[in-house]
mmCIF file of C-alpha atoms in Angstrom:
data_model
loop_
_atom_site.group_PDB
_atom_site.id
_atom_site.type_symbol
_atom_site.label_atom_id
_atom_site.label_comp_id
_atom_site.label_asym_id
_atom_site.label_seq_id
_atom_site.Cartn_x
_atom_site.Cartn_y
_atom_site.Cartn_z
ATOM 1 C CA MET J 1 106.085 105.171 89.659
ATOM 2 C CA THR J 2 106.399 106.261 93.244
ATOM 3 C CA PHE J 3 106.123 104.028 96.310
ATOM 4 C CA ALA J 4 102.700 105.526 97.025
ATOM 5 C CA GLN J 5 101.540 104.995 93.440
ATOM 6 C CA GLU J 6 102.535 101.343 93.628
ATOM 7 C CA ILE J 7 100.316 100.929 96.705
ATOM 8 C CA VAL J 8 97.438 102.704 95.018
ATOM 9 C CA GLU J 9 97.732 100.360 92.075
ATOM 10 C CA LEU J 10 97.744 97.286 94.314
ATOM 11 C CA LEU J 11 94.685 98.475 96.170
ATOM 12 C CA GLU J 12 92.799 99.346 93.016
ATOM 13 C CA GLU J 13 93.534 95.915 91.536
ATOM 14 C CA ALA J 14 92.403 94.202 94.736
ATOM 15 C CA GLY J 15 89.171 96.165 94.890
ATOM 16 C CA ASP J 16 85.795 94.526 94.829
ATOM 17 C CA PRO J 17 83.232 96.886 93.199
ATOM 18 C CA GLU J 18 80.363 94.918 94.767
ATOM 19 C CA ARG J 19 81.800 95.452 98.231
ATOM 20 C CA ALA J 20 82.517 99.174 97.809
ATOM 21 C CA PRO J 21 78.908 100.544 98.185
ATOM 22 C CA ALA J 22 78.477 98.911 101.624
ATOM 23 C CA MET J 23 81.826 100.329 102.754
ATOM 24 C CA MET J 24 80.784 103.754 101.563
ATOM 25 C CA ASP J 25 77.484 103.495 103.412
ATOM 26 C CA TYR J 26 79.298 102.485 106.626
ATOM 27 C CA MET J 27 81.297 105.727 106.346
ATOM 28 C CA ARG J 28 78.108 107.729 105.670
ATOM 29 C CA GLY J 29 79.037 108.281 102.059
ATOM 30 C CA GLN J 30 81.940 110.552 102.929
ATOM 31 C CA PHE J 31 84.639 108.597 101.092
ATOM 32 C CA GLU J 32 85.100 106.608 97.940
ATOM 33 C CA PHE J 33 86.196 102.975 98.242
ATOM 34 C CA TYR J 34 87.825 100.404 95.992
ATOM 35 C CA GLY J 35 86.138 97.693 98.063
ATOM 36 C CA VAL J 36 89.196 96.240 99.803
ATOM 37 C CA SER J 37 88.712 94.653 103.250
ATOM 38 C CA ALA J 38 91.224 95.397 106.018
ATOM 39 C CA PRO J 39 92.733 91.871 105.974
ATOM 40 C CA ASN J 40 93.035 91.973 102.178
ATOM 41 C CA ARG J 41 94.584 95.438 102.307
ATOM 42 C CA LYS J 42 97.245 94.238 104.711
ATOM 43 C CA ALA J 43 97.877 91.154 102.606
ATOM 44 C CA VAL J 44 98.297 92.845 99.235
ATOM 45 C CA CYS J 45 100.404 95.628 100.717
ATOM 46 C CA LYS J 46 102.491 93.429 103.035
ATOM 47 C CA GLU J 47 105.696 93.690 101.043
ATOM 48 C CA HIS J 48 105.385 97.450 100.657
ATOM 49 C CA PHE J 49 104.703 97.875 104.340
ATOM 50 C CA ALA J 50 107.944 96.021 105.054
ATOM 51 C CA LEU J 51 109.804 98.069 102.422
ATOM 52 C CA SER J 52 108.571 101.281 104.000
ATOM 53 C CA LYS J 53 111.054 100.727 106.815
ATOM 54 C CA LYS J 54 113.881 101.119 104.329
ATOM 55 C CA LEU J 55 112.674 104.519 103.072
ATOM 56 C CA ASP J 56 114.540 107.472 104.511
ATOM 57 C CA HIS J 57 112.461 109.522 106.929
ATOM 58 C CA ASP J 58 111.612 112.413 104.571
ATOM 59 C CA THR J 59 110.629 110.074 101.764
ATOM 60 C CA LEU J 60 108.464 108.119 104.164
ATOM 61 C CA ILE J 61 106.519 111.175 105.204
ATOM 62 C CA GLU J 62 106.235 112.336 101.604
ATOM 63 C CA GLN J 63 104.811 109.038 100.450
ATOM 64 C CA VAL J 64 102.348 108.870 103.319
ATOM 65 C CA ASP J 65 101.174 112.345 102.375
ATOM 66 C CA LEU J 66 100.715 111.264 98.769
ATOM 67 C CA LEU J 67 98.505 108.430 99.930
ATOM 68 C CA TRP J 68 96.527 110.862 102.048
ATOM 69 C CA GLN J 69 95.665 112.944 99.004
ATOM 70 C CA GLU J 70 94.072 109.957 97.189
ATOM 71 C CA ASP J 71 90.279 109.770 96.953
ATOM 72 C CA ALA J 72 89.889 106.077 97.886
ATOM 73 C CA ARG J 73 89.688 105.565 101.665
ATOM 74 C CA GLU J 74 91.804 102.464 101.552
ATOM 75 C CA CYS J 75 94.724 104.703 100.660
ATOM 76 C CA GLN J 76 94.462 106.593 103.923
ATOM 77 C CA HIS J 77 94.108 103.282 105.750
ATOM 78 C CA ALA J 78 97.319 102.061 104.057
ATOM 79 C CA ALA J 79 99.037 105.301 105.040
ATOM 80 C CA VAL J 80 98.086 104.692 108.680
ATOM 81 C CA ASP J 81 99.360 101.108 108.414
ATOM 82 C CA ILE J 82 102.716 102.470 107.195
ATOM 83 C CA LEU J 83 102.914 105.054 109.985
ATOM 84 C CA ILE J 84 102.213 102.423 112.634
ATOM 85 C CA LYS J 85 105.013 100.269 111.165
ATOM 86 C CA ASN J 86 107.373 103.259 111.401
ATOM 87 C CA LYS J 87 106.150 105.117 114.464
ATOM 88 C CA LYS J 88 109.458 104.705 116.293
ATOM 89 C CA ARG J 89 111.108 106.637 113.445
ATOM 90 C CA LEU J 90 108.863 109.670 113.773
ATOM 91 C CA VAL J 91 110.398 112.926 115.000
ATOM 92 C CA PRO J 92 108.862 115.930 116.765
ATOM 93 C CA GLU J 93 108.606 117.881 113.501
ATOM 94 C CA ASP J 94 106.173 115.215 112.245
ATOM 95 C CA MET J 95 103.541 116.509 114.631
ATOM 96 C CA LYS J 96 102.745 119.159 112.011
ATOM 97 C CA CYS J 97 101.944 116.436 109.516
ATOM 98 C CA LEU J 98 99.949 114.503 112.076
ATOM 99 C CA HIS J 99 97.951 117.623 112.720
ATOM 100 C CA ASP J 100 97.262 118.074 109.027
ATOM 101 C CA TRP J 101 96.271 114.401 108.503
ATOM 102 C CA THR J 102 94.011 114.610 111.516
ATOM 103 C CA ILE J 103 92.023 117.518 110.111
ATOM 104 C CA GLU J 104 92.077 116.374 106.470
ATOM 105 C CA LYS J 105 89.603 113.668 105.400
ATOM 106 C CA SER J 106 88.761 113.283 109.086
ATOM 107 C CA TRP J 107 86.776 110.432 110.567
ATOM 108 C CA TRP J 108 87.308 108.104 113.489
ATOM 109 C CA ASP J 109 88.822 105.352 111.346
ATOM 110 C CA THR J 110 91.988 107.427 110.760
ATOM 111 C CA VAL J 111 91.917 109.921 113.603
ATOM 112 C CA ASP J 112 91.896 107.285 116.334
ATOM 113 C CA PHE J 113 94.969 105.498 114.994
ATOM 114 C CA LEU J 114 96.850 108.745 114.407
ATOM 115 C CA GLY J 115 96.081 109.865 117.922
ATOM 116 C CA SER J 116 96.551 106.709 119.975
ATOM 117 C CA HIS J 117 99.565 105.451 118.064
ATOM 118 C CA MET J 118 101.560 108.238 116.468
ATOM 119 C CA VAL J 119 100.680 111.319 118.502
ATOM 120 C CA GLY J 120 100.761 109.283 121.692
ATOM 121 C CA ALA J 121 104.166 107.829 120.918
ATOM 122 C CA LEU J 122 105.692 111.178 120.017
ATOM 123 C CA VAL J 123 104.313 113.059 123.058
ATOM 124 C CA LYS J 124 105.484 110.291 125.375
ATOM 125 C CA LYS J 125 108.993 110.402 123.936
ATOM 126 C CA HIS J 126 109.085 114.232 123.642
ATOM 127 C CA PRO J 127 107.049 115.690 126.515
ATOM 128 C CA HIS J 128 107.528 119.267 125.342
ATOM 129 C CA LEU J 129 105.084 118.512 122.516
ATOM 130 C CA GLU J 130 102.307 118.495 125.107
ATOM 131 C CA LYS J 131 102.476 122.265 125.487
ATOM 132 C CA GLN J 132 103.314 122.906 121.871
ATOM 133 C CA TYR J 133 100.496 120.836 120.353
ATOM 134 C CA ILE J 134 98.108 119.056 122.733
ATOM 135 C CA GLN J 135 97.154 122.085 124.821
ATOM 136 C CA PRO J 136 96.349 124.265 121.758
ATOM 137 C CA TRP J 137 94.427 121.337 120.200
ATOM 138 C CA LEU J 138 92.290 121.190 123.346
ATOM 139 C CA VAL J 139 90.874 124.658 122.684
ATOM 140 C CA SER J 140 90.654 124.238 118.888
ATOM 141 C CA ASP J 141 87.276 124.379 117.196
ATOM 142 C CA ASN J 142 88.121 121.147 115.385
ATOM 143 C CA ILE J 143 86.477 118.159 117.091
ATOM 144 C CA TRP J 144 89.088 115.697 115.802
ATOM 145 C CA LEU J 145 91.921 117.630 117.412
ATOM 146 C CA ASN J 146 89.845 117.757 120.617
ATOM 147 C CA ARG J 147 89.244 114.014 120.393
ATOM 148 C CA THR J 148 92.964 113.402 119.972
ATOM 149 C CA CYS J 149 93.649 115.225 123.240
ATOM 150 C CA LEU J 150 91.372 112.747 124.974
ATOM 151 C CA ILE J 151 92.750 109.551 123.424
ATOM 152 C CA TYR J 152 96.478 110.054 122.864
ATOM 153 C CA GLN J 153 97.284 108.380 126.186
ATOM 154 C CA LEU J 154 95.239 105.274 125.487
ATOM 155 C CA LYS J 155 98.287 103.037 125.185
ATOM 156 C CA TYR J 156 100.191 104.493 128.084
ATOM 157 C CA GLY J 157 98.958 102.017 130.720
ATOM 158 C CA ARG J 158 100.563 102.777 134.089
ATOM 159 C CA ASP J 159 102.370 105.707 132.497
ATOM 160 C CA THR J 160 99.076 107.508 131.988
ATOM 161 C CA ASN J 161 99.086 110.938 133.560
ATOM 162 C CA PHE J 162 95.578 110.749 134.949
ATOM 163 C CA GLU J 163 95.628 114.210 136.440
ATOM 164 C CA LYS J 164 96.288 115.600 132.990
ATOM 165 C CA GLN J 165 93.657 113.351 131.525
ATOM 166 C CA LYS J 166 91.099 114.593 134.049
ATOM 167 C CA SER J 167 91.859 118.213 133.180
ATOM 168 C CA TYR J 168 91.282 117.510 129.498
ATOM 169 C CA ILE J 169 88.033 115.703 130.204
ATOM 170 C CA LYS J 170 86.810 118.547 132.395
ATOM 171 C CA ALA J 171 87.616 121.020 129.641
ATOM 172 C CA LEU J 172 85.481 119.090 127.138
ATOM 173 C CA ALA J 173 82.849 117.478 129.353
ATOM 174 C CA GLU J 174 80.081 119.933 128.366
ATOM 175 C CA ASP J 175 80.656 119.387 124.662
ATOM 176 C CA GLN J 176 77.744 117.186 123.551
ATOM 177 C CA GLU J 177 79.357 116.211 120.227
ATOM 178 C CA PHE J 178 79.028 112.431 119.945
ATOM 179 C CA PHE J 179 82.713 111.851 119.147
ATOM 180 C CA ILE J 180 83.830 113.915 122.136
ATOM 181 C CA GLN J 181 81.516 112.196 124.609
ATOM 182 C CA LYS J 182 82.507 108.805 123.186
ATOM 183 C CA ALA J 183 86.213 109.634 123.544
ATOM 184 C CA ILE J 184 85.748 110.810 127.170
ATOM 185 C CA GLY J 185 84.131 107.506 127.998
ATOM 186 C CA TRP J 186 86.687 105.529 126.028
ATOM 187 C CA SER J 187 89.659 107.114 127.774
ATOM 188 C CA LEU J 188 88.119 106.531 131.209
ATOM 189 C CA ARG J 189 87.124 102.976 130.328
ATOM 190 C CA GLN J 190 90.692 102.242 129.322
ATOM 191 C CA TYR J 191 92.087 103.587 132.593
ATOM 192 C CA SER J 192 89.415 101.764 134.594
ATOM 193 C CA LYS J 193 91.132 98.509 133.660
ATOM 194 C CA LEU J 194 93.921 99.667 135.959
ATOM 195 C CA GLU J 195 92.126 101.873 138.521
ATOM 196 C CA PRO J 196 88.378 101.144 138.521
ATOM 197 C CA GLU J 197 87.583 102.939 141.769
ATOM 198 C CA THR J 198 89.564 106.004 140.723
ATOM 199 C CA VAL J 199 87.501 106.190 137.556
ATOM 200 C CA ARG J 200 84.237 105.616 139.406
ATOM 201 C CA SER J 201 85.049 108.454 141.835
ATOM 202 C CA PHE J 202 85.943 110.838 139.046
ATOM 203 C CA VAL J 203 82.793 110.087 137.053
ATOM 204 C CA LYS J 204 80.755 110.892 140.167
ATOM 205 C CA GLU J 205 82.852 113.962 140.968
ATOM 206 C CA ILE J 206 82.160 115.685 137.629
ATOM 207 C CA GLY J 207 78.647 114.363 137.226
ATOM 208 C CA LEU J 208 79.328 112.583 133.967
ATOM 209 C CA LYS J 209 76.138 111.447 132.245
ATOM 210 C CA GLY J 210 74.817 109.621 129.212
ATOM 211 C CA LEU J 211 77.112 108.083 126.682
ATOM 212 C CA ALA J 212 80.350 109.156 128.349
ATOM 213 C CA LYS J 213 79.267 107.701 131.671
ATOM 214 C CA ARG J 214 78.090 104.413 130.156
ATOM 215 C CA GLU J 215 81.365 103.988 128.298
ATOM 216 C CA ALA J 216 83.465 105.011 131.298
ATOM 217 C CA LEU J 217 81.854 102.521 133.666
ATOM 218 C CA LYS J 218 81.499 99.651 131.232
ATOM 219 C CA TYR J 219 84.069 97.526 133.107
ATOM 220 C CA VAL J 220 83.387 98.997 136.548
ATOM 221 C CA ASP J 221 79.697 98.426 137.290
#
């Protein structure tokens, strides 16, 4: 039994069939669920999450990918947990896998962690990945890659390149897709914790409206 299969078995055993339908409804029926809450998932997989740090890099990526191929959504959530535990071990070549996991079984519950944790950490450590991946993703027809371009700097704090962030927002500002507008507002809201007036001025400058504006100015007005 592989490392991934052991996790699948743990999650399946911990599942609550009565809880599963509500979890499926919350995700608009897009995914199957065992019915394992996030705290319970972390509890039952705790030892395996710790053991993941002892896997060699290639095996780690292989096992995460195996989890990604499972039908139950908790398996992708566990895969993300493992990646977060090991994000300092990721290498530039892993951006290809992060790309694939972003566009496969895509929804905000995985995409946002992949983007703000793993993609963000790799691009910060290896700036050349910006041109190789982020810029092409910006003009992709995949909304989840677009969204990643807007949120990968969320954890950068004072290291945020706001000029770059502004250019990405301007490129996507006219896209009325909910998850794009939400991400624009989210990224600006995060930066407003550091520079509220800078964010206020930028929102006014580009005439941001609706959801994106409300989110952006949540901590400013």
